[in-house]
Coordinates of N, CA and C in Angstrom, one line a residue:
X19 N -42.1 -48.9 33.3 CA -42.5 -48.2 32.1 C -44.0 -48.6 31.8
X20 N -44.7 -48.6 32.7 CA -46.2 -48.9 32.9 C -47.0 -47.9 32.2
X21 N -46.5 -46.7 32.3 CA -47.2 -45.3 32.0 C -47.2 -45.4 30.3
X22 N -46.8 -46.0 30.0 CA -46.9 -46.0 27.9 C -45.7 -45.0 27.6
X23 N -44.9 -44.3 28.2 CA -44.0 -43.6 28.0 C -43.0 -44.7 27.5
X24 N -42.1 -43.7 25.9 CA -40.5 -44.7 25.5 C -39.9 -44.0 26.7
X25 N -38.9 -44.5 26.6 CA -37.1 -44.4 27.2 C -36.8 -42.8 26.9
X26 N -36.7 -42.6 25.4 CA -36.8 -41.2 24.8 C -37.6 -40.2 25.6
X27 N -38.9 -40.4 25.7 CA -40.0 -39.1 26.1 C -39.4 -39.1 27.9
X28 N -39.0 -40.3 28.2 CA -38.4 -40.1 30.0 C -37.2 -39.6 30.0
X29 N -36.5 -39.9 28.9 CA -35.0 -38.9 29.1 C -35.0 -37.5 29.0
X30 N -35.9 -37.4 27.8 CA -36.5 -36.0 28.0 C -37.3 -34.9 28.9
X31 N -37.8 -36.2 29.6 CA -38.5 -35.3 30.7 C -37.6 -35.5 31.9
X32 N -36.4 -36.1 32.2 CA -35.8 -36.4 33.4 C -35.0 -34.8 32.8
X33 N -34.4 -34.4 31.9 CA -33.8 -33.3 31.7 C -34.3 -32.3 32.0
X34 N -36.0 -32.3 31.5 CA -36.5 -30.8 32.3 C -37.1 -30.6 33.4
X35 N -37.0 -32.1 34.4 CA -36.9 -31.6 35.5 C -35.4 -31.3 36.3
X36 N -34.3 -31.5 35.5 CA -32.9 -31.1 36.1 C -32.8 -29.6 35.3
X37 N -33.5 -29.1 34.2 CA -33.1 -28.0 34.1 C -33.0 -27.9 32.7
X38 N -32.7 -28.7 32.1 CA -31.7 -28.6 30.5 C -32.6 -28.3 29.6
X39 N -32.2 -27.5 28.8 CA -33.4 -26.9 27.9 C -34.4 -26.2 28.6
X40 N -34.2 -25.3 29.5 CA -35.1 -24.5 29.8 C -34.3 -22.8 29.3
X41 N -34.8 -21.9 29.9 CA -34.8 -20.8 29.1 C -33.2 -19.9 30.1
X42 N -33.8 -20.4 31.6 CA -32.5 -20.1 32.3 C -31.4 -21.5 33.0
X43 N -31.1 -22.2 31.6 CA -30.4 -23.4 32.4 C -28.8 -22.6 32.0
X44 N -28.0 -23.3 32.4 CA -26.3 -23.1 31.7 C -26.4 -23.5 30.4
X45 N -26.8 -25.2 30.0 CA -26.4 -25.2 28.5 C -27.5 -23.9 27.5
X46 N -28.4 -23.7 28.0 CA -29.2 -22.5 27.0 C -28.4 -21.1 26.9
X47 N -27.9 -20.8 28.2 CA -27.2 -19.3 27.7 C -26.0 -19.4 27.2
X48 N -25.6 -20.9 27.4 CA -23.9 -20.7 26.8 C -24.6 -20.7 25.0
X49 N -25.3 -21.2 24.9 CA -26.0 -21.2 23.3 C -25.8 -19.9 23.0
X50 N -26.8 -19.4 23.7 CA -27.6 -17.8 23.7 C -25.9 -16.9 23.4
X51 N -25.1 -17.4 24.2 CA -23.7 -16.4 24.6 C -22.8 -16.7 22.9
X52 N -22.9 -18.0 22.8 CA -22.1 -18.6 21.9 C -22.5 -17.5 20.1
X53 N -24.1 -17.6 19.8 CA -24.7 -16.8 18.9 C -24.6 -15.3 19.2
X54 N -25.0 -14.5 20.3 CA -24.5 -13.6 20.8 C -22.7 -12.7 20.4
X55 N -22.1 -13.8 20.4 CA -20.5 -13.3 20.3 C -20.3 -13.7 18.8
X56 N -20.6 -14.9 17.9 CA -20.6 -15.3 16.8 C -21.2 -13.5 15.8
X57 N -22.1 -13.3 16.6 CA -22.8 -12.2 15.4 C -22.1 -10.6 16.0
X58 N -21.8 -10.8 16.8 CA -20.3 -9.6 17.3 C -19.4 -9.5 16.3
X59 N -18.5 -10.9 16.4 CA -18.4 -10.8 15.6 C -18.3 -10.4 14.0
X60 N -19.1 -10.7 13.5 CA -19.8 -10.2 12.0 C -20.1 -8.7 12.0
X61 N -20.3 -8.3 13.3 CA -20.8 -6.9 12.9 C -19.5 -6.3 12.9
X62 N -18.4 -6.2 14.2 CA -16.9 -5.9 14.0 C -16.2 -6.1 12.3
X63 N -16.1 -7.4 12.1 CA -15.2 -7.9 11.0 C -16.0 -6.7 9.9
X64 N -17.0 -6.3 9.8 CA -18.0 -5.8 9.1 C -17.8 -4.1 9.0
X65 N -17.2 -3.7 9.9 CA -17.0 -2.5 10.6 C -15.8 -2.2 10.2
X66 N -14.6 -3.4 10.4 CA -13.5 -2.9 10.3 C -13.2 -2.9 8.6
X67 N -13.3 -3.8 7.9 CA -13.2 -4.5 6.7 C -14.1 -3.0 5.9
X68 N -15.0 -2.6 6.4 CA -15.7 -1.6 5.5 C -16.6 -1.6 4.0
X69 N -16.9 -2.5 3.9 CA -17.6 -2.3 2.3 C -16.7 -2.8 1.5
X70 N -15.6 -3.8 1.8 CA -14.4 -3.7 0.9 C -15.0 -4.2 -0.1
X71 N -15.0 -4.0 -1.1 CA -15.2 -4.6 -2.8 C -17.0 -3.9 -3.1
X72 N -17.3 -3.4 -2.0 CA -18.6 -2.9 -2.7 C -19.1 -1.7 -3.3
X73 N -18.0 -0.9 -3.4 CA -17.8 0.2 -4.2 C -18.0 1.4 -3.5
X74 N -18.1 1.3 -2.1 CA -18.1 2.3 -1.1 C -16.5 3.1 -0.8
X75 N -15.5 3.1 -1.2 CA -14.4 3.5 -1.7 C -14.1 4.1 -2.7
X76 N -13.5 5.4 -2.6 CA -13.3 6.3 -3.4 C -12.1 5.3 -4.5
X77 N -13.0 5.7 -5.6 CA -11.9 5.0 -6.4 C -11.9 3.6 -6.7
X78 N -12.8 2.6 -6.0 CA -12.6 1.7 -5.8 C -12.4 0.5 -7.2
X79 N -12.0 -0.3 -7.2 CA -11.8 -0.8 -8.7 C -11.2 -0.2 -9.7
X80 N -10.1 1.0 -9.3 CA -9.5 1.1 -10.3 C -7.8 0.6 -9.9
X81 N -7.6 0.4 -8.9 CA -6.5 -0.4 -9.2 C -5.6 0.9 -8.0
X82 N -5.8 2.2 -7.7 CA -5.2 3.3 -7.7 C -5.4 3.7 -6.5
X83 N -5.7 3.5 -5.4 CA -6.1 4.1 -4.4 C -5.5 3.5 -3.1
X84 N -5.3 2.3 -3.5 CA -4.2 1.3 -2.4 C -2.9 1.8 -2.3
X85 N -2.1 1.1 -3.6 CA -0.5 1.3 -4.2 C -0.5 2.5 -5.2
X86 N 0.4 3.1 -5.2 CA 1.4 3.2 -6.6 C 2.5 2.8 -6.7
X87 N 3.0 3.4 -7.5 CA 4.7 3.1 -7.9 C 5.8 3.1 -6.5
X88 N 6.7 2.0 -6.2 CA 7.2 2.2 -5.3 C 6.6 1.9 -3.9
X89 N 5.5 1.4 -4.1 CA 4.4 1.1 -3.1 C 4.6 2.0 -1.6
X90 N 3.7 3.0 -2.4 CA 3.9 4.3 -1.5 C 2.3 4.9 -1.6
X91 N 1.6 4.5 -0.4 CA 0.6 5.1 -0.1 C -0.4 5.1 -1.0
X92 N -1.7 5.9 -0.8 CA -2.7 6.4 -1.6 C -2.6 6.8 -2.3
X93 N -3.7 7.2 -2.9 CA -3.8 8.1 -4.4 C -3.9 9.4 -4.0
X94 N -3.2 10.2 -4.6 CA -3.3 12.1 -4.4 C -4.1 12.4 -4.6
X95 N -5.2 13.4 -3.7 CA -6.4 14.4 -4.2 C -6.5 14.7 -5.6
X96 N -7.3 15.4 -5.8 CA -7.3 15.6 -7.4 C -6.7 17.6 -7.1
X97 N -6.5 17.7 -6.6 CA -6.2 19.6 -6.7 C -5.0 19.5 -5.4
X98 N -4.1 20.7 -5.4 CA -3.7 21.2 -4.5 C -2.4 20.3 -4.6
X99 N -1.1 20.7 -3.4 CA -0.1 20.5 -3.7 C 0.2 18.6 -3.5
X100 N 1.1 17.8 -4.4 CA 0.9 16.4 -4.3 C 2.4 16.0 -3.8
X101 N 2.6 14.7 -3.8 CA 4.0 13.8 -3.7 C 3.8 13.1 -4.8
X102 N 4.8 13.2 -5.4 CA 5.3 12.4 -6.7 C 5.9 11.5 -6.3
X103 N 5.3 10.5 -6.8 CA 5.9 9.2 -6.5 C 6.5 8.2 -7.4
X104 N 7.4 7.4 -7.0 CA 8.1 6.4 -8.3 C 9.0 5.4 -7.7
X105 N 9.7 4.8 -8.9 CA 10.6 4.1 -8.7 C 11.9 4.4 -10.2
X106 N 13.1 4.2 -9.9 CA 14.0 4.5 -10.6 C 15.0 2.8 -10.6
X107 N 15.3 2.9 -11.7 CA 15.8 1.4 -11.6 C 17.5 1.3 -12.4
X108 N 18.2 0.7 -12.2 CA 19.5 1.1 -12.5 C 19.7 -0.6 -12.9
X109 N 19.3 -0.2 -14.7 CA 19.5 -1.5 -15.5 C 20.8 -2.6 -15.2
X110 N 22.1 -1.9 -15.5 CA 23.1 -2.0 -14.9 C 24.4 -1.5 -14.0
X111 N 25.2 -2.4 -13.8 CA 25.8 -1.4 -13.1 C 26.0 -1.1 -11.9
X112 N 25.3 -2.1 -10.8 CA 24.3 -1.8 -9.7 C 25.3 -2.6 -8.8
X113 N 25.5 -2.6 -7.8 CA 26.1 -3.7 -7.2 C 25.9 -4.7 -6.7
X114 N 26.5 -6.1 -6.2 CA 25.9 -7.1 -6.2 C 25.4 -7.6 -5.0
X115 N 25.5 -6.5 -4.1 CA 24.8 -7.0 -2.3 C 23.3 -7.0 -2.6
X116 N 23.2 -8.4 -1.9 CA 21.6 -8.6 -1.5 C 20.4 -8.0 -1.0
X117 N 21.2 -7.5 -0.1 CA 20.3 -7.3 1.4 C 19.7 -5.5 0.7
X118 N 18.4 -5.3 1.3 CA 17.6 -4.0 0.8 C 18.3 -2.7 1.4
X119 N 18.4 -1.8 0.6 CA 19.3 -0.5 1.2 C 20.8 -0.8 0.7
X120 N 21.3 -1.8 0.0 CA 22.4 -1.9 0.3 C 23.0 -2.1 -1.5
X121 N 22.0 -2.1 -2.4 CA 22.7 -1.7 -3.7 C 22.4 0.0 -3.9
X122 N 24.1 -0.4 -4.6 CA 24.5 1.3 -5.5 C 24.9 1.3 -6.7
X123 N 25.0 2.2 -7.5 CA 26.0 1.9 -8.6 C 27.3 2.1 -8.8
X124 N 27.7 1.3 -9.8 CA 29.0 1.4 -9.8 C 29.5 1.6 -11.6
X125 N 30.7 1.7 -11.8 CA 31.4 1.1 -12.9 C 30.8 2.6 -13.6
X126 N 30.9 4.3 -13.8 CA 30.2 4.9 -14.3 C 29.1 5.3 -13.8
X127 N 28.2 4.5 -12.8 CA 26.9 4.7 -12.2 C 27.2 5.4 -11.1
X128 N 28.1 5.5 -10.0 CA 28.4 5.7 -8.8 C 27.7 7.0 -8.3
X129 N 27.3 7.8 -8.8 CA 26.4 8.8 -8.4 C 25.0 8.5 -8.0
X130 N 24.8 7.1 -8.1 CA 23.2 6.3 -7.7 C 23.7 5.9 -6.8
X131 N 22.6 6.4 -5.6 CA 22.7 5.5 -4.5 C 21.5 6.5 -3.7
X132 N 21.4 5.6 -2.4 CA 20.0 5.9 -1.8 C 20.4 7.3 -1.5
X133 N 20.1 8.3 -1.4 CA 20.2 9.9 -0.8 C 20.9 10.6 -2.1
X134 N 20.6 10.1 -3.3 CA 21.1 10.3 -5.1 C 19.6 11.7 -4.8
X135 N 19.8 12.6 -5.1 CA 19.0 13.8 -5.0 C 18.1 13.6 -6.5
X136 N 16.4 13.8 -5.9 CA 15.4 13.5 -7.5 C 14.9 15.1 -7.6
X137 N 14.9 15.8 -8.7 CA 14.2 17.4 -8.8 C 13.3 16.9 -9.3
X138 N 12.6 17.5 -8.9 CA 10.7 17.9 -9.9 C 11.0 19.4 -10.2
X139 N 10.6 19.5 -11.6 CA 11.1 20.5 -12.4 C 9.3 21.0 -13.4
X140 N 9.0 22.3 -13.1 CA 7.8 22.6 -13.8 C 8.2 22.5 -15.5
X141 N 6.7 23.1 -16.1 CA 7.0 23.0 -17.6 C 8.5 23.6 -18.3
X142 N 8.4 24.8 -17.7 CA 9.5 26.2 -17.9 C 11.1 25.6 -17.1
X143 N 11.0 24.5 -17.0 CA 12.3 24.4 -16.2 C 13.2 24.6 -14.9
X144 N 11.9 25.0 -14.1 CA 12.3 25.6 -12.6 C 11.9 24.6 -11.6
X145 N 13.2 24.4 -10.9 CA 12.7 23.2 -10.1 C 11.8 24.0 -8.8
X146 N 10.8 22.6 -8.5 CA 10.0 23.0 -7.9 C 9.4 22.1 -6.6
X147 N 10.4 21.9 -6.7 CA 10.5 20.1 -5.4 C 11.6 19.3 -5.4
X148 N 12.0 19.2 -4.2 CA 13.6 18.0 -4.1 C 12.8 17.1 -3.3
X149 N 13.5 15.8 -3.7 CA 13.5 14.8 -2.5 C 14.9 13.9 -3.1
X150 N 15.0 12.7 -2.3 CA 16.1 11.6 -2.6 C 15.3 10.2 -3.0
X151 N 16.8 9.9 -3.3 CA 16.1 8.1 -4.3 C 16.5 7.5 -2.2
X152 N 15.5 6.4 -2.6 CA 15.3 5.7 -0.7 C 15.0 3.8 -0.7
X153 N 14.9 3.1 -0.2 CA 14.9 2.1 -0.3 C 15.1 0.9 -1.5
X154 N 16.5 1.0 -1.4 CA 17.5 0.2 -2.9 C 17.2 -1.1 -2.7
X155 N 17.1 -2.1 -3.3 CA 16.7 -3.1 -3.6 C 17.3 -3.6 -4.9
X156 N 18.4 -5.0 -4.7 CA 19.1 -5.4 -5.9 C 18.2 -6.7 -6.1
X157 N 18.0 -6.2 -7.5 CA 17.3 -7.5 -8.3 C 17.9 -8.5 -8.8
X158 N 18.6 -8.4 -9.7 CA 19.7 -9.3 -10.5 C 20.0 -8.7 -11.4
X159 N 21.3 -9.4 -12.0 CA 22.1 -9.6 -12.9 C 22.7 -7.8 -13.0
X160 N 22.8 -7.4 -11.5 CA 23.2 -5.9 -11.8 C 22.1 -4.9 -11.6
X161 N 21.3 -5.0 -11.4 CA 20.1 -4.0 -11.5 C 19.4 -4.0 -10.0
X162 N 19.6 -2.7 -9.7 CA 19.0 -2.0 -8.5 C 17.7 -1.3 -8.7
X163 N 16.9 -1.4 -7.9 CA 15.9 -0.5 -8.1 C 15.8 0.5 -7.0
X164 N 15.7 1.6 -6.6 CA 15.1 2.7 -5.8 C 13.8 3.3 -5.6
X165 N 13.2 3.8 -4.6 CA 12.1 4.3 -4.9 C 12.3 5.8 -4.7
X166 N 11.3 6.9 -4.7 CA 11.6 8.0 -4.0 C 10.0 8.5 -4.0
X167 N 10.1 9.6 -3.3 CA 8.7 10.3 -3.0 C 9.3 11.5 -2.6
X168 N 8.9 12.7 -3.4 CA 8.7 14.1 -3.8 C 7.4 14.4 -2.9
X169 N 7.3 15.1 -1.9 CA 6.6 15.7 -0.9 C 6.0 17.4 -2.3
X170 N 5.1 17.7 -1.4 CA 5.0 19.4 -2.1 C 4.9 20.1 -3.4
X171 N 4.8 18.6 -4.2 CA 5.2 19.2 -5.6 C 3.6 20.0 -5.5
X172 N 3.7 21.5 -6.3 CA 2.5 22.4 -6.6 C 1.9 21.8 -7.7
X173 N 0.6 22.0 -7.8 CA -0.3 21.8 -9.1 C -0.5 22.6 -9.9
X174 N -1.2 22.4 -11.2 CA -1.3 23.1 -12.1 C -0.5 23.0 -13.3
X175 N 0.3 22.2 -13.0 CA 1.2 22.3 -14.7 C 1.0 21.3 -15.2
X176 N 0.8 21.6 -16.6 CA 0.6 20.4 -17.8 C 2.0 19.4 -17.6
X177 N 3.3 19.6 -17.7 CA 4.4 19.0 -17.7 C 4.7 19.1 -16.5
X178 N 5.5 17.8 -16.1 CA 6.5 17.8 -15.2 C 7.5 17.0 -15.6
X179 N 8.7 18.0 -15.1 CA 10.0 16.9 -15.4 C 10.6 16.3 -14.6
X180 N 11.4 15.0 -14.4 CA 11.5 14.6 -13.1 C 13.3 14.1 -13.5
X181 N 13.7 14.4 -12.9 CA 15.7 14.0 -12.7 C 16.4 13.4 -12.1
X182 N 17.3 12.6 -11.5 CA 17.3 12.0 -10.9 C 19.5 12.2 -11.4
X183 N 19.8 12.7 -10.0 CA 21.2 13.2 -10.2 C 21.5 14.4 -11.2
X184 N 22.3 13.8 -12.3 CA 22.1 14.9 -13.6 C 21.9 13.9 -14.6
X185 N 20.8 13.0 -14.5 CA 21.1 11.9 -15.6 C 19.9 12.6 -16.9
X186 N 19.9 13.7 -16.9 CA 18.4 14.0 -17.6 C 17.3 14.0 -17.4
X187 N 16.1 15.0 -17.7 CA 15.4 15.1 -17.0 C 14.1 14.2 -18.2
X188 N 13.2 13.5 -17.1 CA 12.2 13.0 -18.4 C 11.0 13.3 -18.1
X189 N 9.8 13.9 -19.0 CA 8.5 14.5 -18.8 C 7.3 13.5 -18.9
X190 N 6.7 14.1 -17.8 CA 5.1 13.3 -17.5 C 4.2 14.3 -17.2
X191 N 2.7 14.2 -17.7 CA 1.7 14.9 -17.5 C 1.3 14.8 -15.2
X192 N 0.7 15.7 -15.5 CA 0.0 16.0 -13.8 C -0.6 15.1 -13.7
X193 N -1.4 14.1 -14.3 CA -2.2 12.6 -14.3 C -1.1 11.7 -13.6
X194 N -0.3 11.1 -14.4 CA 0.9 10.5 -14.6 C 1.6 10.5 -13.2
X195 N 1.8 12.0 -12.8 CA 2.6 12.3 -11.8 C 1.8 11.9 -10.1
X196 N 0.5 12.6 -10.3 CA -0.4 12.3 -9.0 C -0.5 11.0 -9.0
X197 N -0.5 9.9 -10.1 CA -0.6 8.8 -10.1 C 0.4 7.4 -9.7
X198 N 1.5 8.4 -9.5 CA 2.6 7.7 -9.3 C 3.0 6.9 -10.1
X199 N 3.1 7.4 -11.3 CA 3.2 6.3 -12.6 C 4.8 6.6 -13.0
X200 N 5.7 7.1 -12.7 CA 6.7 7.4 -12.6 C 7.6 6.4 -12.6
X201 N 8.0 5.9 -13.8 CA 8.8 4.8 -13.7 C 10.5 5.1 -14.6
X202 N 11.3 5.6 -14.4 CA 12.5 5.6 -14.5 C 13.6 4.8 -14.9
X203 N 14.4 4.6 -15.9 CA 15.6 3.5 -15.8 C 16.9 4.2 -16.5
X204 N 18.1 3.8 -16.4 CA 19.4 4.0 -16.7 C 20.1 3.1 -16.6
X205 N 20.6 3.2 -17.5 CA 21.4 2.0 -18.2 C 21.1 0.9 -19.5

């Protein structure tokens, strides 16, 4: 170590004459590769994820455009024919199996059960869309809940009535209805 060189400045120079730290060594490009895929990365995750929370979504921040009622899809256009969506819930009465699909009513209720026919009925009383009550789910202490989704309902009317068997029919505005705000109970 005659030359005034430390230990340090020779280990360093013993490296770049083997290569290390140079611009085409292995450890530099697996660097080069490592930042390279890291910012792939970011741009993918970036790509797929979309703007989430930056208000680049229709709708975004209102709560409305993910779920509605019955957690059924998006939010309906604003014009043109919709699916009414909801949930119908059978306070009591319901039966007492666990498993999803598998509560009905009973005791007086027995006309509730999954394929229970829902009408969408305009202001004037003419139905104007069928569908059925679909994925039953028993809550407790007797109470079932259903969902359904009404395909085709037409737009344009201030009221809609919605029924569910012959249990009466109950009215909601076209807001209400595109919104899937449709919430139902008996018993």
């Amino acid at each position: 170590m005659s030359s005034g060189m430390s230990s340090g400045a020779l280990a360093a120079l013993g490296g770049a004459e083997r290569g290390e730290g140079q611009l085409g060594s292995r450890p530099f490009r697996l660097l080069i590769g490592g930042i390279v895929l890291v910012g792939g990365l970011v741009v993918a995750a970036a790509l797929l994820f979309g703007g989430s929370g930056s208000g680049s979504r229709s709708g975004a921040g209102t709560g409305s455009d993910d779920a509605t009622a019955g957690g059924a899809g998006p939010a309906e256009p604003k014009s043109g024919p919709f699916t009414l969506r909801g949930t119908m819930t059978l306070m009591g009465g319901g039966s007492s199996y666990a498993a999803v699909g598998d509560c009905e009513g009973t005791r007086g209720y027995d006309d509730i059960s999954e394929g229970t026919q829902v009408s969408v009925y305009d202001a004037s009383g003419t139905i104007v869309a069928i569908s059925e009550l679909t994925n039953s789910n028993y809550l407790s202490g007797g109470m079932c809940r259903f969902n359904f989704a009404v395909p085709d309902v037409p737009d344009g009317e201030r009221i809609y009535q919605v029924e569910v068997s012959h249990r009466g029919k109950i009215s909601y505005t076209e807001k209400d209805a595109r919104a899937g705000a449709i919430n139902l109970t008996l018993g």
